[in-house]
Tab-separated table of C-alpha atoms and ligand atoms in Angstrom:
chain	number	residue	atom	x	y	z
A	1	UNK	CA	388.179	39.854	136.383
A	2	UNK	CA	388.268	41.399	139.871
A	3	UNK	CA	385.396	43.643	140.956
A	4	UNK	CA	387.529	46.728	140.676
A	5	UNK	CA	388.814	45.719	137.227
A	6	UNK	CA	385.205	45.151	136.108
A	7	UNK	CA	384.229	48.561	137.507
A	8	UNK	CA	387.103	50.231	135.674
A	9	UNK	CA	386.160	48.410	132.459
A	10	UNK	CA	382.565	49.651	132.764
A	11	UNK	CA	383.798	53.202	133.303
A	12	UNK	CA	386.141	53.048	130.312
A	13	UNK	CA	383.515	51.505	128.028
A	14	UNK	CA	380.881	54.093	129.015
A	15	UNK	CA	383.227	57.077	128.759
A	16	UNK	CA	384.488	55.963	125.356
A	17	UNK	CA	380.971	55.389	124.068
A	18	UNK	CA	379.988	58.922	125.181
A	19	UNK	CA	383.190	60.348	123.680
A	20	UNK	CA	382.798	58.544	120.353
A	21	UNK	CA	379.029	58.167	119.896
A	22	UNK	CA	377.098	60.506	122.206
A	23	UNK	CA	378.602	63.936	122.800
A	24	UNK	CA	382.394	64.228	122.627
A	25	UNK	CA	382.849	67.624	124.361
A	26	UNK	CA	380.339	66.794	127.090
A	27	UNK	CA	382.075	63.457	127.675
A	28	UNK	CA	385.368	65.281	128.264
A	29	UNK	CA	383.820	67.842	130.632
A	30	UNK	CA	382.107	65.091	132.639
A	31	UNK	CA	385.360	63.150	132.854
A	32	UNK	CA	387.293	66.207	133.991
A	33	UNK	CA	384.733	66.929	136.718
A	34	UNK	CA	385.062	63.374	138.031
A	35	UNK	CA	381.646	62.162	136.930
A	36	UNK	CA	381.295	58.430	137.661
A	37	UNK	CA	378.971	55.926	135.933
A	38	UNK	CA	375.565	55.464	137.524
A	39	UNK	CA	374.695	51.819	138.056
A	40	UNK	CA	371.654	51.689	140.308
A	41	UNK	CA	369.588	53.901	142.571
A	42	UNK	CA	367.097	53.676	145.410
A	43	UNK	CA	365.494	56.178	147.738
A	44	UNK	CA	367.574	59.352	147.849
A	45	UNK	CA	370.770	57.629	146.626
A	46	UNK	CA	372.552	56.740	143.401
A	47	UNK	CA	375.207	53.996	143.377
A	48	UNK	CA	378.170	54.310	141.003
A	49	UNK	CA	380.333	51.755	139.189
A	50	UNK	CA	382.576	51.368	142.242
A	51	UNK	CA	379.650	50.727	144.565
A	52	UNK	CA	379.950	54.193	146.129
A	53	UNK	CA	376.669	55.783	147.263
A	54	UNK	CA	375.768	59.428	146.606
A	55	UNK	CA	372.994	61.466	148.174
A	56	UNK	CA	371.323	62.852	145.052
A	57	UNK	CA	370.848	66.555	145.725
A	58	UNK	CA	370.736	67.254	141.978
A	59	UNK	CA	367.632	65.068	142.119
A	60	UNK	CA	367.427	64.602	138.360
A	61	UNK	CA	366.800	68.383	138.164
A	62	UNK	CA	363.525	67.883	139.990
A	63	UNK	CA	362.384	64.549	138.552
A	64	UNK	CA	362.866	62.367	141.612
A	65	UNK	CA	360.205	63.778	143.887
A	66	UNK	CA	359.595	60.344	145.400
A	67	UNK	CA	363.229	59.319	145.205
A	68	UNK	CA	364.343	56.477	142.955
A	69	UNK	CA	362.085	53.506	142.339
A	70	UNK	CA	359.369	54.233	144.884
A	71	UNK	CA	357.867	50.784	145.598
A	72	UNK	CA	354.222	51.856	145.124
A	73	UNK	CA	354.971	53.414	141.743
A	74	UNK	CA	357.169	50.545	140.572
A	75	UNK	CA	354.483	48.026	141.581
A	76	UNK	CA	351.830	49.955	139.634
A	77	UNK	CA	354.036	50.054	136.524
A	78	UNK	CA	354.966	46.348	136.816
A	79	UNK	CA	351.320	45.379	137.083
A	80	UNK	CA	350.385	47.547	134.087
A	81	UNK	CA	353.279	46.174	132.025
A	82	UNK	CA	351.715	42.709	132.154
A	83	UNK	CA	348.308	44.088	131.179
A	84	UNK	CA	348.971	46.639	128.411
A	85	UNK	CA	352.077	48.803	128.055
A	86	UNK	CA	351.141	51.249	125.314
A	87	UNK	CA	347.763	52.399	124.114
A	88	UNK	CA	346.310	51.227	120.796
A	89	UNK	CA	344.955	54.814	120.530
A	90	UNK	CA	341.740	53.763	118.785
A	91	UNK	CA	339.864	53.013	122.048
A	92	UNK	CA	339.302	54.814	125.329
A	93	UNK	CA	342.147	54.357	127.797
A	94	UNK	CA	340.864	54.075	131.381
A	95	UNK	CA	344.105	55.131	133.036
A	96	UNK	CA	344.453	58.260	130.881
A	97	UNK	CA	340.914	59.283	131.814
A	98	UNK	CA	341.530	58.569	135.502
A	99	UNK	CA	344.774	60.569	135.538
A	100	UNK	CA	343.116	63.568	133.854
A	101	UNK	CA	340.339	63.478	136.466
A	102	UNK	CA	342.861	63.199	139.327
A	103	UNK	CA	344.822	66.199	138.046
A	104	UNK	CA	341.613	68.217	137.834
A	105	UNK	CA	340.932	67.336	141.487
A	106	UNK	CA	344.407	68.308	142.675
A	107	UNK	CA	345.240	71.392	140.606
A	108	UNK	CA	343.854	74.763	141.681
A	109	UNK	CA	340.495	76.270	140.709
A	110	UNK	CA	338.735	75.121	137.565
A	111	UNK	CA	341.749	73.695	135.748
A	112	UNK	CA	340.134	70.645	134.218
A	113	UNK	CA	341.142	69.397	130.776
A	114	UNK	CA	344.477	67.637	130.381
A	115	UNK	CA	346.698	66.859	127.419
A	116	UNK	CA	349.452	64.313	127.977
A	117	UNK	CA	352.906	64.340	126.421
A	118	UNK	CA	356.261	62.771	127.244
A	119	UNK	CA	358.385	65.660	128.493
A	120	UNK	CA	358.279	69.192	129.847
A	121	UNK	CA	359.090	70.878	126.576
A	122	UNK	CA	356.253	69.024	124.827
A	123	UNK	CA	353.858	70.120	127.543
A	124	UNK	CA	354.958	73.710	126.914
A	125	UNK	CA	354.575	73.321	123.122
A	126	UNK	CA	351.037	72.077	123.697
A	127	UNK	CA	350.241	75.004	125.984
A	128	UNK	CA	351.604	77.586	123.527
A	129	UNK	CA	349.650	76.113	120.633
A	130	UNK	CA	346.519	75.982	122.784
A	131	UNK	CA	346.887	79.685	123.581
A	132	UNK	CA	347.263	80.668	119.931
A	133	UNK	CA	344.336	78.544	118.832
A	134	UNK	CA	342.160	79.816	121.697
A	135	UNK	CA	342.861	83.524	121.212
A	136	UNK	CA	343.603	83.819	117.491
A	137	UNK	CA	346.588	85.951	118.527
A	138	UNK	CA	350.247	85.268	117.775
A	139	UNK	CA	352.389	87.038	120.349
A	140	UNK	CA	353.933	85.403	123.419
A	141	UNK	CA	355.488	87.062	126.425
A	142	UNK	CA	358.227	85.252	128.356
A	143	UNK	CA	360.724	86.355	130.980
A	144	UNK	CA	364.484	86.903	131.023
A	145	UNK	CA	366.291	83.871	132.390
A	146	UNK	CA	363.263	81.603	131.916
A	147	UNK	CA	363.658	77.982	130.939
A	148	UNK	CA	360.755	76.196	129.265
A	149	UNK	CA	362.537	73.519	127.222
A	150	UNK	CA	364.539	73.203	124.023
A	151	UNK	CA	362.042	72.490	121.244
A	152	UNK	CA	361.398	75.476	118.977
A	153	UNK	CA	358.348	76.970	120.679
A	154	UNK	CA	359.582	76.419	124.213
A	155	UNK	CA	363.012	77.752	123.256
A	156	UNK	CA	361.420	80.826	121.700
A	157	UNK	CA	359.826	81.826	125.001
A	158	UNK	CA	362.869	80.843	127.076
A	159	UNK	CA	365.231	83.561	128.186
A	160	UNK	CA	368.843	82.556	127.626
A	161	UNK	CA	370.316	83.869	124.394
A	162	UNK	CA	373.187	81.349	124.298
A	163	UNK	CA	370.698	78.491	123.910
A	164	UNK	CA	368.584	80.377	121.366
A	165	UNK	CA	371.056	82.094	119.043
A	166	UNK	CA	372.306	79.104	116.986
A	167	UNK	CA	368.766	78.094	116.046
A	168	UNK	CA	367.186	81.297	114.777
A	169	UNK	CA	364.872	82.377	113.455
A	170	UNK	CA	362.697	81.197	116.328
A	171	UNK	CA	359.024	82.185	116.752
A	172	UNK	CA	358.835	85.759	115.495
A	173	UNK	CA	356.414	87.401	117.846
A	174	UNK	CA	357.923	86.981	121.320
A	175	UNK	CA	358.649	89.676	123.908
A	176	UNK	CA	360.823	89.039	126.950
A	177	UNK	CA	360.504	91.079	130.135
A	178	UNK	CA	362.401	90.956	133.435
A	179	UNK	CA	361.073	88.236	135.761
A	180	UNK	CA	359.107	89.721	138.633
A	181	UNK	CA	358.516	93.066	136.896
A	182	UNK	CA	354.786	93.679	136.476
A	183	UNK	CA	355.304	97.170	135.033
A	184	UNK	CA	357.389	95.769	132.190
A	185	UNK	CA	354.804	93.066	131.570
A	186	UNK	CA	352.010	95.640	131.426
A	187	UNK	CA	353.980	97.453	128.728
A	188	UNK	CA	354.048	94.504	126.297
A	189	UNK	CA	350.995	92.416	127.099
A	190	UNK	CA	348.577	94.037	124.627
A	191	UNK	CA	347.551	91.599	121.879
A	192	UNK	CA	349.479	88.733	123.480
A	193	UNK	CA	348.125	85.216	123.033
A	194	UNK	CA	349.844	84.156	126.242
A	195	UNK	CA	352.159	85.085	129.046
A	196	UNK	CA	354.284	82.161	130.218
A	197	UNK	CA	356.039	82.278	133.593
A	198	UNK	CA	357.535	79.860	136.048
A	199	UNK	CA	356.198	80.675	139.531
A	200	UNK	CA	359.826	80.429	140.690
A	201	UNK	CA	362.481	80.358	137.970
A	202	UNK	CA	364.356	77.079	138.334
A	203	UNK	CA	367.002	77.001	135.609
A	204	UNK	CA	367.275	80.799	135.666
A	205	UNK	CA	369.086	80.453	139.002
A	206	UNK	CA	366.272	79.717	141.498
A	207	UNK	CA	364.763	83.194	141.286
A	208	UNK	CA	361.911	83.927	143.662
A	209	UNK	CA	359.713	86.813	142.480
A	210	UNK	CA	358.322	89.508	144.784
A	211	UNK	CA	355.198	88.493	146.745
A	212	UNK	CA	352.069	89.131	144.702
A	213	UNK	CA	353.787	88.666	141.323
A	214	UNK	CA	351.615	85.767	140.185
A	215	UNK	CA	348.470	87.597	141.301
A	216	UNK	CA	349.666	90.591	139.288
A	217	UNK	CA	350.279	88.425	136.207
A	218	UNK	CA	346.783	86.993	136.650
A	219	UNK	CA	345.240	90.481	136.790
A	220	UNK	CA	347.153	91.697	133.719
A	221	UNK	CA	346.119	88.609	131.730
A	222	UNK	CA	342.488	89.103	132.779
A	223	UNK	CA	342.629	92.693	131.559
A	224	UNK	CA	344.304	91.963	128.217
A	225	UNK	CA	342.745	88.604	127.346
A	226	UNK	CA	346.127	86.844	127.267
A	227	UNK	CA	346.216	83.220	128.395
A	228	UNK	CA	348.222	82.838	131.617
A	229	UNK	CA	350.454	79.760	131.334
A	230	UNK	CA	352.113	78.782	134.612
A	231	UNK	CA	355.027	76.490	133.840
A	232	UNK	CA	355.131	74.238	136.903
A	233	UNK	CA	357.312	71.589	135.254
A	234	UNK	CA	359.912	72.130	137.984
A	235	UNK	CA	358.001	73.890	140.779
A	236	UNK	CA	354.901	71.686	140.809
A	237	UNK	CA	353.936	68.491	142.610
A	238	UNK	CA	355.136	69.348	146.088
A	239	UNK	CA	358.587	70.703	145.209
A	240	UNK	CA	357.940	74.157	146.678
A	241	UNK	CA	356.158	73.025	149.819
A	242	UNK	CA	352.652	73.183	148.331
A	243	UNK	CA	351.088	70.828	145.782
A	244	UNK	CA	351.650	73.553	143.177
A	245	UNK	CA	353.638	76.768	143.543
A	246	UNK	CA	350.580	78.693	142.271
A	247	UNK	CA	348.773	77.529	145.423
A	248	UNK	CA	351.164	79.600	147.553
A	249	UNK	CA	349.586	82.806	146.201
A	250	UNK	CA	346.173	81.230	145.655
A	251	UNK	CA	346.391	81.910	141.915
A	252	UNK	CA	344.622	79.905	139.208
A	253	UNK	CA	346.392	80.139	135.827
A	254	UNK	CA	344.541	79.386	132.577
A	255	UNK	CA	346.968	76.605	131.726
A	256	UNK	CA	349.477	74.782	133.914
A	257	UNK	CA	352.307	72.664	132.534
A	258	UNK	CA	353.695	69.691	134.459
A	259	UNK	CA	356.342	67.009	133.836
A	260	UNK	CA	359.479	66.069	135.837
A	261	UNK	CA	357.979	64.758	139.086
A	262	UNK	CA	354.600	63.784	137.641
A	263	UNK	CA	355.365	60.051	137.638
A	264	UNK	CA	357.504	60.222	140.768
A	265	UNK	CA	360.641	59.522	138.734
A	266	UNK	CA	359.680	56.210	137.201
A	267	UNK	CA	358.245	56.948	133.722
A	268	UNK	CA	358.639	59.955	131.398
A	269	UNK	CA	355.430	61.995	131.249
A	270	UNK	CA	354.454	65.626	130.681
A	271	UNK	CA	351.071	67.313	130.693
A	272	UNK	CA	349.232	70.554	130.468
A	273	UNK	CA	345.943	71.130	132.208
A	274	UNK	CA	343.653	73.934	131.024
A	275	UNK	CA	340.515	75.745	132.076
A	276	UNK	CA	337.572	74.470	130.005
A	277	UNK	CA	336.845	77.901	128.483
A	278	UNK	CA	340.368	78.147	127.056
A	279	UNK	CA	340.461	74.555	125.857
A	280	UNK	CA	337.016	74.799	124.260
A	281	UNK	CA	337.886	78.037	122.490
A	282	UNK	CA	340.754	76.193	120.814
A	283	UNK	CA	339.636	72.665	120.227
A	284	UNK	CA	335.857	72.269	120.762
A	285	UNK	CA	335.397	71.699	117.052
A	286	UNK	CA	338.827	70.258	116.225
A	287	UNK	CA	339.763	67.506	118.676
A	288	UNK	CA	342.762	66.191	116.734
A	289	UNK	CA	344.638	69.437	116.127
A	290	UNK	CA	347.270	68.611	118.737
A	291	UNK	CA	348.101	64.970	119.523
A	292	UNK	CA	350.953	62.682	120.618
A	293	UNK	CA	351.348	58.977	119.852
A	294	UNK	CA	352.997	58.041	123.136
A	295	UNK	CA	351.558	60.810	125.325
A	296	UNK	CA	349.454	59.485	128.191
A	297	UNK	CA	350.428	55.863	127.595
A	298	UNK	CA	349.158	53.348	130.160
A	299	UNK	CA	352.556	52.765	131.794
A	300	UNK	CA	353.137	56.488	132.334
A	301	UNK	CA	349.571	57.033	133.570
A	302	UNK	CA	349.791	54.100	135.996
A	303	UNK	CA	353.025	55.579	137.353
A	304	UNK	CA	351.566	59.075	137.644
A	305	UNK	CA	348.398	57.898	139.402
A	306	UNK	CA	350.454	55.980	141.965
A	307	UNK	CA	352.896	58.884	142.367
A	308	UNK	CA	350.090	61.373	143.005
A	309	UNK	CA	348.659	59.028	145.647
A	310	UNK	CA	352.036	58.838	147.413
A	311	UNK	CA	352.484	62.613	147.183
A	312	UNK	CA	349.135	63.209	148.877
A	313	UNK	CA	349.074	60.241	151.299
A	314	UNK	CA	352.579	60.947	152.624
A	315	UNK	CA	352.075	64.743	152.558
A	316	UNK	CA	355.413	65.217	150.855
A	317	UNK	CA	354.706	68.921	150.338
A	318	UNK	CA	354.891	69.298	154.136
A	319	UNK	CA	358.211	67.448	154.198
A	320	UNK	CA	359.450	69.735	151.404
A	321	UNK	CA	358.536	72.748	153.573
A	322	UNK	CA	360.227	71.408	156.713
A	323	UNK	CA	363.346	69.925	155.138
A	324	UNK	CA	363.529	72.883	152.762
A	325	UNK	CA	363.652	75.273	155.722
A	326	UNK	CA	366.538	73.245	157.215
A	327	UNK	CA	368.364	73.194	153.885
A	328	UNK	CA	368.016	76.941	153.323
A	329	UNK	CA	368.940	77.797	156.908
A	330	UNK	CA	372.007	75.536	156.783
A	331	UNK	CA	373.130	76.861	153.409
A	332	UNK	CA	372.702	80.437	154.667
A	333	UNK	CA	374.920	79.650	157.652
A	334	UNK	CA	377.575	78.374	155.226
A	335	UNK	CA	377.153	81.541	153.157
A	336	UNK	CA	377.819	83.618	156.286
A	337	UNK	CA	381.038	81.661	156.887
A	338	UNK	CA	382.192	82.132	153.306
A	339	UNK	CA	380.951	85.548	152.198
A	340	UNK	CA	383.736	85.770	149.609
A	341	UNK	CA	382.429	82.647	147.900
A	342	UNK	CA	378.643	82.738	148.312
A	343	UNK	CA	376.671	85.811	147.320
A	344	UNK	CA	373.177	84.561	148.132
A	345	UNK	CA	371.126	81.542	149.126
A	346	UNK	CA	367.496	81.488	148.064
A	347	UNK	CA	364.659	79.145	147.341
A	348	UNK	CA	361.284	77.815	148.335
A	349	UNK	CA	360.657	74.338	149.736
A	350	UNK	CA	363.185	71.890	148.338
A	351	UNK	CA	364.171	74.072	145.377
A	352	UNK	CA	367.248	75.853	146.690
A	353	UNK	CA	369.917	77.838	144.886
A	354	UNK	CA	373.373	78.811	146.135
A	355	UNK	CA	374.642	81.799	144.164
A	356	UNK	CA	378.434	81.950	143.969
A	357	UNK	CA	380.387	85.151	143.618
A	358	UNK	CA	382.213	83.738	140.623
A	359	UNK	CA	380.987	81.345	137.949
A	360	UNK	CA	384.301	79.476	138.154
A	361	UNK	CA	383.818	78.366	141.790
A	362	UNK	CA	381.179	75.788	140.866
A	363	UNK	CA	383.724	73.899	138.768
A	364	UNK	CA	385.547	73.056	141.991
A	365	UNK	CA	382.662	72.916	144.477
A	366	UNK	CA	380.531	70.431	142.524
A	367	UNK	CA	383.361	67.863	142.059
A	368	UNK	CA	384.345	68.316	145.747
A	369	UNK	CA	380.738	67.576	146.719
A	370	UNK	CA	380.837	64.501	144.513
A	371	UNK	CA	383.995	63.277	146.269
A	372	UNK	CA	382.065	63.617	149.534
A	373	UNK	CA	379.160	61.562	148.186
A	374	UNK	CA	376.706	64.323	147.293
A	375	UNK	CA	375.511	65.312	143.820
A	376	UNK	CA	374.575	68.881	142.916
A	377	UNK	CA	374.270	70.726	139.610
A	378	UNK	CA	374.442	74.145	138.045
A	379	UNK	CA	371.214	75.740	136.908
A	380	UNK	CA	371.059	75.686	133.102
A	381	UNK	CA	370.539	79.395	132.492
A	382	UNK	CA	372.719	80.733	135.310
A	383	UNK	CA	376.019	78.985	135.916
A	384	UNK	CA	376.802	81.034	139.004
A	385	UNK	CA	374.056	79.157	140.854
A	386	UNK	CA	374.323	75.630	142.240
A	387	UNK	CA	370.957	74.033	142.761
A	388	UNK	CA	370.123	71.759	145.682
A	389	UNK	CA	366.987	69.881	144.739
A	390	UNK	CA	366.815	66.555	146.588
A	391	UNK	CA	363.865	64.163	146.480
A	392	UNK	CA	360.930	65.257	148.640
A	393	UNK	CA	361.363	62.114	150.756
A	394	UNK	CA	364.732	63.372	152.043
A	395	UNK	CA	365.132	63.271	155.842
A	396	UNK	CA	366.778	65.654	158.311
A	397	UNK	CA	369.931	63.517	158.700
A	398	UNK	CA	370.456	63.473	154.922
A	399	UNK	CA	370.036	67.265	154.763
A	400	UNK	CA	372.639	67.619	157.532
A	401	UNK	CA	375.059	65.289	155.699
A	402	UNK	CA	374.719	67.261	152.456
A	403	UNK	CA	375.234	70.557	154.294
A	404	UNK	CA	378.410	69.242	155.950
A	405	UNK	CA	379.681	68.216	152.516
A	406	UNK	CA	378.811	71.641	151.093
A	407	UNK	CA	380.620	73.388	153.929
A	408	UNK	CA	383.762	71.332	153.296
A	409	UNK	CA	383.515	71.626	149.511
A	410	UNK	CA	383.270	75.429	149.641
A	411	UNK	CA	386.197	75.537	152.061
A	412	UNK	CA	388.361	73.350	149.797
A	413	UNK	CA	387.380	75.336	146.725
A	414	UNK	CA	388.291	78.610	148.365
A	415	UNK	CA	391.611	77.246	149.591
A	416	UNK	CA	392.418	76.067	146.115
A	417	UNK	CA	391.326	79.291	144.496
A	418	UNK	CA	393.174	81.353	147.079
A	419	UNK	CA	390.143	83.180	148.473
A	420	UNK	CA	390.065	83.436	152.261
A	421	UNK	CA	387.193	82.152	154.352
A	422	UNK	CA	385.654	84.478	156.933
A	423	UNK	CA	387.646	83.892	160.194
A	424	UNK	CA	384.465	83.343	162.268
B	1	PLP	N1	359.861	73.954	131.952
B	1	PLP	C1	360.609	74.080	133.054
B	1	PLP	C2	360.199	75.082	134.094
B	1	PLP	C3	361.750	73.311	133.236
B	1	PLP	O1	362.499	73.459	134.338
B	1	PLP	C4	362.088	72.370	132.235
B	1	PLP	C5	363.301	71.548	132.382
B	1	PLP	O2	364.184	71.805	133.155
B	1	PLP	C6	361.283	72.263	131.098
B	1	PLP	C7	360.170	73.065	130.992
B	1	PLP	C8	361.625	71.292	130.004
B	1	PLP	O3	361.416	69.983	130.422
B	1	PLP	P1	362.069	68.760	129.618
B	1	PLP	O4	363.536	68.795	129.828
B	1	PLP	O5	361.387	67.543	130.210
B	1	PLP	O6	361.686	68.942	128.184
């Protein structure tokens, strides 16, 4: 079989398996939008079944902070694989202890006690249960447009009705308020076990709240006794140009959730880290109330420890700030050229959102980007927004390449859709 026949056979096999055994409607949508088959990846790039390289500006929705297969993380995992892959759970695990200590060193203030899970939504479930057990209260407050995951608790506090409606009844006692609105929060916070907010809403469409919002949430939680859960699953670990987005306002939440970039994109891992007073109020006398068989396994902890070292040693938060500024500035220039297509460009660090005037435009722009060797993705709770979320190791030339592709893709989309570009 020739190389190109083998590539076509791999595509056909994979598409048909998705269509018949994975998710038939999703398979068809991915096919229509020209989605290839991923075969390998390194650094900032994914390689498809035809050997074509793509700059990954979807970035695994924030997972690939260190790019794909960072050598220091891969080496740590390889070494651990030969020693002990999963924990027997009946004995102390040195790597789990070391990772918890390292997170306590790096996270703000007196955040200290960690629970490890395998995904973001599990980290959120753990944080919600912690808040109920610590306060003896039931109610949660979330924000419109929020995304915290798709298990029942996380979904209950998330803010997109389309994802929630088919699964009701969800948790009963949940109030949702507009993101960024402290007055609305003050109106519902009484008797709440917890307020959960993303410092910057990722899946809600890259929404940046007014300055001082997190400090305001902190003050309202202090006054009412609600646990402040900062969901940094997407914003944390350098993504927003600081180690944690809470650091930008100098705010210490009671509980912080992490996942996505925690292992630098090599192993699945999620975590929450809590202030001792909150954790002790919940579990001081009941250490096994919330557990996970695979959470904090040695392979994931080895990956996370190495990834945190790379994040700090290479000061990737600084690169996120500098490259993020270039990305936002470049995308804003494109928005000025195409005001009929792009309504807004916003973001912090390397979490950028391009808001289109019409939800339909993305269906052309994203495939056109793909043709030009750049991946991008919609945000889950706001399909008018295309996210640009490359690995934090991205360099200036790669940002420029992606911006050129975006410029062309918007131009092609507008031509096709019959909307005129600004003549300047
Ligand atoms: N919290 C936030 C802020 C997220 O962005 C996500 C995923 O996008 C989650 C939680 C859920 O993470 P996971 O998909 O790993 O369950």
